[in-house]
XYZ file of C-alpha atoms in Angstrom:
324
model
C 0.018 -0.002 0.014
C 2.792 2.452 0.906
C 4.630 1.567 -2.294
C 1.471 2.266 -4.293
C 0.946 5.618 -2.492
C 4.507 6.751 -3.039
C 4.487 5.914 -6.773
C 1.114 7.550 -7.302
C 0.994 10.317 -4.734
C 0.884 13.044 -7.409
C -2.068 11.475 -9.187
C -3.828 10.984 -5.823
C -3.137 14.597 -4.924
C -4.529 15.764 -8.286
C -7.704 13.731 -7.806
C -8.090 15.113 -4.255
C -7.726 18.676 -5.502
C -10.262 18.211 -8.237
C -12.769 16.784 -5.804
C -11.926 19.658 -3.465
C -12.784 22.186 -6.174
C -16.010 20.412 -7.123
C -17.274 20.066 -3.550
C -15.510 22.634 -1.354
C -15.910 25.572 -3.676
C -19.588 24.956 -4.478
C -20.174 27.831 -2.089
C -20.050 30.050 -5.190
C -23.726 29.145 -5.521
C -25.853 31.827 -3.984
C -29.160 30.038 -3.342
C -30.319 30.686 0.178
C -31.420 27.052 0.431
C -27.849 26.010 1.156
C -26.273 26.356 4.606
C -23.106 27.936 3.182
C -25.119 30.780 1.537
C -26.937 31.970 4.689
C -26.146 34.914 6.856
C -24.390 34.344 10.164
C -26.849 34.275 13.083
C -25.680 31.853 15.764
C -23.372 28.854 15.900
C -26.216 26.397 16.239
C -27.670 27.532 12.939
C -24.432 26.473 11.225
C -25.324 22.852 11.883
C -28.850 22.852 10.487
C -28.326 20.824 7.365
C -30.884 19.622 4.814
C -29.674 16.092 4.443
C -27.017 13.641 5.603
C -24.451 14.384 2.893
C -24.898 18.116 3.269
C -24.202 17.691 6.996
C -21.380 15.223 6.439
C -19.664 17.751 4.215
C -20.627 20.783 6.360
C -19.627 19.644 9.836
C -15.834 20.158 9.657
C -16.260 23.538 7.982
C -19.028 24.740 10.293
C -16.962 24.033 13.380
C -14.427 26.610 12.173
C -16.450 28.990 10.002
C -18.431 30.679 12.762
C -15.408 31.370 15.107
C -13.406 32.557 12.067
C -16.256 34.965 11.199
C -16.318 36.179 14.814
C -12.577 36.858 14.685
C -12.802 38.593 11.313
C -15.717 40.770 12.497
C -14.042 41.789 15.739
C -10.797 42.657 14.037
C -12.661 44.627 11.381
C -14.776 46.508 13.876
C -11.666 47.384 15.901
C -10.142 48.886 12.778
C -12.957 51.194 11.646
C -15.552 48.528 10.876
C -13.393 47.619 7.896
C -14.130 44.508 5.781
C -10.716 44.499 4.130
C -8.676 44.791 7.337
C -10.775 42.036 8.886
C -9.923 39.728 5.977
C -6.232 40.593 5.918
C -5.486 40.164 9.623
C -7.721 37.118 10.080
C -5.963 35.378 7.146
C -2.547 36.110 8.690
C -3.605 34.957 12.181
C -5.172 31.706 10.936
C -2.261 30.811 8.698
C 0.144 31.522 11.568
C -1.797 29.382 14.039
C -2.058 26.567 11.426
C 1.674 26.783 10.727
C 2.461 23.371 12.396
C 0.180 21.704 9.864
C 2.118 23.189 6.938
C 5.426 22.347 8.731
C 4.402 18.722 8.915
C 4.080 18.633 5.121
C 7.523 20.199 4.881
C 8.968 17.407 6.994
C 7.593 14.827 4.549
C 9.341 16.739 1.766
C 12.631 16.669 3.621
C 12.483 12.937 4.089
C 11.816 12.443 0.409
C 14.848 14.569 -0.448
C 17.079 12.720 1.969
C 16.186 9.263 0.770
C 15.920 10.141 -2.958
C 19.556 9.222 -3.861
C 19.169 5.771 -2.315
C 15.787 5.384 -3.964
C 17.322 6.289 -7.355
C 19.998 3.625 -6.893
C 17.367 1.068 -5.940
C 15.260 1.823 -8.984
C 18.330 1.728 -11.254
C 19.304 -1.592 -9.765
C 16.017 -3.220 -10.740
C 15.378 -1.175 -13.888
C 15.731 -4.178 -16.225
C 14.665 -6.876 -13.831
C 10.925 -7.212 -14.412
C 10.399 -10.785 -13.189
C 8.118 -11.232 -10.191
C 10.881 -12.378 -7.830
C 13.032 -9.299 -8.580
C 10.040 -6.976 -8.219
C 9.243 -8.566 -4.862
C 12.779 -8.009 -3.722
C 12.648 -4.393 -4.916
C 9.446 -3.808 -2.893
C 11.031 -5.317 0.202
C 14.143 -3.140 -0.116
C 11.994 -0.111 -0.688
C 9.924 -0.792 2.427
C 13.218 -1.076 4.416
C 14.197 2.277 2.991
C 10.890 3.825 4.151
C 11.407 2.316 7.585
C 14.972 3.618 7.806
C 13.891 7.199 7.101
C 10.546 6.833 8.909
C 8.763 7.917 5.768
C 5.057 7.435 5.394
C 3.359 8.438 2.085
C 0.134 8.913 4.035
C 1.733 11.855 5.821
C 1.334 14.179 2.843
C -2.293 13.172 2.311
C -3.031 13.562 6.019
C -1.774 17.144 6.132
C -3.899 18.039 3.062
C -7.015 16.768 4.821
C -6.097 18.857 7.862
C -5.638 21.989 5.750
C -8.863 21.451 3.871
C -11.509 22.498 6.410
C -9.401 25.533 7.450
C -9.167 26.692 3.856
C -12.853 26.256 3.109
C -14.010 27.744 6.426
C -12.126 30.942 5.748
C -13.487 30.877 2.179
C -16.986 30.786 3.622
C -16.230 33.691 5.947
C -15.188 35.924 3.029
C -18.265 34.920 0.997
C -20.860 35.079 3.780
C -19.890 37.649 6.404
C -21.676 40.505 4.621
C -24.634 38.609 3.204
C -28.144 39.899 3.827
C -31.471 38.201 4.283
C -35.075 39.416 3.870
C -36.982 39.322 7.166
C -40.421 40.458 8.397
C -40.157 43.664 10.416
C -43.252 42.611 12.430
C -45.829 44.631 10.477
C -45.870 42.555 7.347
C -43.107 44.768 5.875
C -40.137 42.881 4.485
C -36.764 44.493 5.111
C -33.203 43.581 4.269
C -31.193 42.516 7.323
C -27.436 41.951 7.628
C -25.997 38.991 9.455
C -24.439 39.018 12.894
C -20.830 39.707 11.847
C -21.416 42.158 8.960
C -18.868 44.957 8.519
C -20.105 48.332 7.274
C -17.014 49.643 5.530
C -16.676 47.404 2.440
C -14.522 49.696 0.325
C -10.833 49.435 -0.481
C -9.034 52.799 -0.236
C -12.445 54.337 0.170
C -12.983 53.929 -3.581
C -13.334 50.293 -4.687
C -16.374 48.370 -3.541
C -15.534 44.825 -2.415
C -18.862 43.419 -1.218
C -20.586 41.405 -3.923
C -18.334 42.654 -6.713
C -16.789 40.405 -9.385
C -15.617 40.526 -12.962
C -19.305 40.529 -14.060
C -20.898 42.692 -11.336
C -20.339 46.163 -9.944
C -19.043 49.353 -11.481
C -16.333 49.226 -14.165
C -13.644 50.331 -11.733
C -14.587 47.488 -9.352
C -14.576 44.940 -12.232
C -11.101 46.139 -13.269
C -9.882 45.783 -9.670
C -11.242 42.205 -9.604
C -9.187 41.274 -12.673
C -6.052 42.991 -11.309
C -6.360 41.142 -7.964
C -6.877 37.796 -9.724
C -3.786 38.421 -11.929
C -1.672 39.443 -8.928
C -2.771 36.300 -7.135
C -1.900 34.104 -10.066
C 1.475 35.808 -10.555
C 2.492 35.634 -6.891
C 1.346 31.997 -6.632
C 3.424 31.140 -9.690
C 6.439 32.920 -8.180
C 5.880 31.072 -4.879
C 5.865 27.740 -6.673
C 9.019 28.600 -8.627
C 10.791 29.419 -5.390
C 9.554 26.209 -3.803
C 10.792 24.129 -6.751
C 14.295 25.672 -6.626
C 16.755 23.087 -5.355
C 18.200 23.908 -1.948
C 22.037 23.986 -1.754
C 22.193 20.765 0.158
C 20.206 18.869 -2.478
C 22.729 19.885 -5.149
C 25.282 17.705 -3.372
C 23.233 14.605 -4.165
C 22.408 12.839 -7.432
C 18.725 13.934 -7.127
C 17.674 15.992 -10.134
C 14.030 17.214 -9.844
C 14.027 18.747 -13.326
C 14.706 15.428 -14.874
C 12.274 13.611 -12.659
C 8.859 12.621 -14.064
C 7.122 13.315 -10.825
C 8.598 16.879 -10.665
C 7.445 17.444 -14.230
C 3.916 16.258 -13.400
C 3.916 18.532 -10.375
C 4.817 21.571 -12.439
C 1.987 20.831 -14.901
C -0.490 20.297 -12.073
C 0.574 23.544 -10.350
C -0.045 25.531 -13.554
C -3.447 23.936 -14.022
C -4.383 24.764 -10.422
C -3.239 28.388 -10.766
C -5.393 28.807 -13.869
C -8.411 27.248 -12.143
C -8.074 29.380 -9.036
C -7.534 32.468 -11.181
C -10.924 32.030 -12.817
C -12.577 31.325 -9.462
C -11.018 34.479 -8.015
C -12.797 36.448 -10.789
C -16.100 35.476 -9.159
C -15.431 37.662 -6.059
C -13.019 40.513 -5.493
C -13.010 39.876 -1.740
C -12.183 36.214 -2.339
C -9.334 37.230 -4.655
C -7.909 39.494 -1.982
C -8.099 36.722 0.617
C -6.208 34.376 -1.694
C -3.720 37.116 -2.625
C -2.867 37.752 1.058
C -2.507 34.039 1.632
C -0.188 33.688 -1.410
C 2.066 36.545 -0.153
C 2.169 35.043 3.273
C 2.951 31.675 1.755
C 6.212 33.051 0.360
C 7.239 34.115 3.844
C 6.253 30.687 5.220
C 8.134 28.925 2.457
C 11.296 30.874 3.216
C 11.165 29.987 6.889
C 10.215 26.419 5.983
C 13.259 26.062 3.712
C 15.542 27.185 6.561
C 13.908 24.673 8.910
C 14.162 21.964 6.223
C 17.849 22.595 5.831
C 18.437 22.086 9.539
C 16.250 18.993 9.535
C 18.058 17.640 6.468
C 21.498 17.765 8.043
C 20.148 16.349 11.301
C 18.658 13.389 9.457
C 21.805 12.881 7.435
C 23.814 12.857 10.623
C 21.469 10.364 12.322
C 21.568 8.043 9.343
C 25.343 8.209 9.024
C 25.710 7.435 12.655
C 23.077 4.676 12.389
């Protein structure tokens, strides 16, 4: 099973991300019949689902969405009732608190880098030995290699599942915090009412409207801003990925060559596809694009710190294995 996961982890990741986009980002629908399109009222209302599968999907997000909205609202109200400042600081705080989850994924990457030269030798050794006995021996040696470096292919998948509800919950906050609903004022008069955590100042620089604007809605200046934000997000995400793919100095001392590796090539293609997909999704909401843009900028900072931590972990693991 571990061997299968290691050989196919990129394909598994791609499938997971596609499912993630199909299910997690269905919040772009605006029908009030769905729990993720309702205004915030109280935490209990977050768990009033229409059916089992709606609830099965909604539970992990709802546990986080309401407190994230509370945090965003309070930060925004403390800074002039500002929607944009609430989004920016809440994004930074949540990503900082969730840093250990991202660090766990980095540790998996380090282990792969450390054991890659030995794995290359093993694959070269059995490259032309396709009989069942030789393949069985290769699997046994590979499992010993995993055990030596304490590498578990499930580790990468596990961290993605941990990140998933955090990402979607904050996505829901950005989309829902300023939604309105039609209520009866008590005299048979229907009025528009904001949710519990709504923030009044929804403009950027006092000029661009963020609430409810997209590439197809709002004034022309707001539509232009939406496109600019989406392009900035795509560009910074691409830059972040290029920096992440750059070989650290310690890897250059090994025989590992990610540019010539099929998995690395597949990863680059998948990253480009994901950037394009998220770019078009960002066009559906200016506020959502800003949230992703702030996250992408912060990701560069996290990646820099992560690379430094990975370098220390790399030499530590190399030392332990040399001594072992």
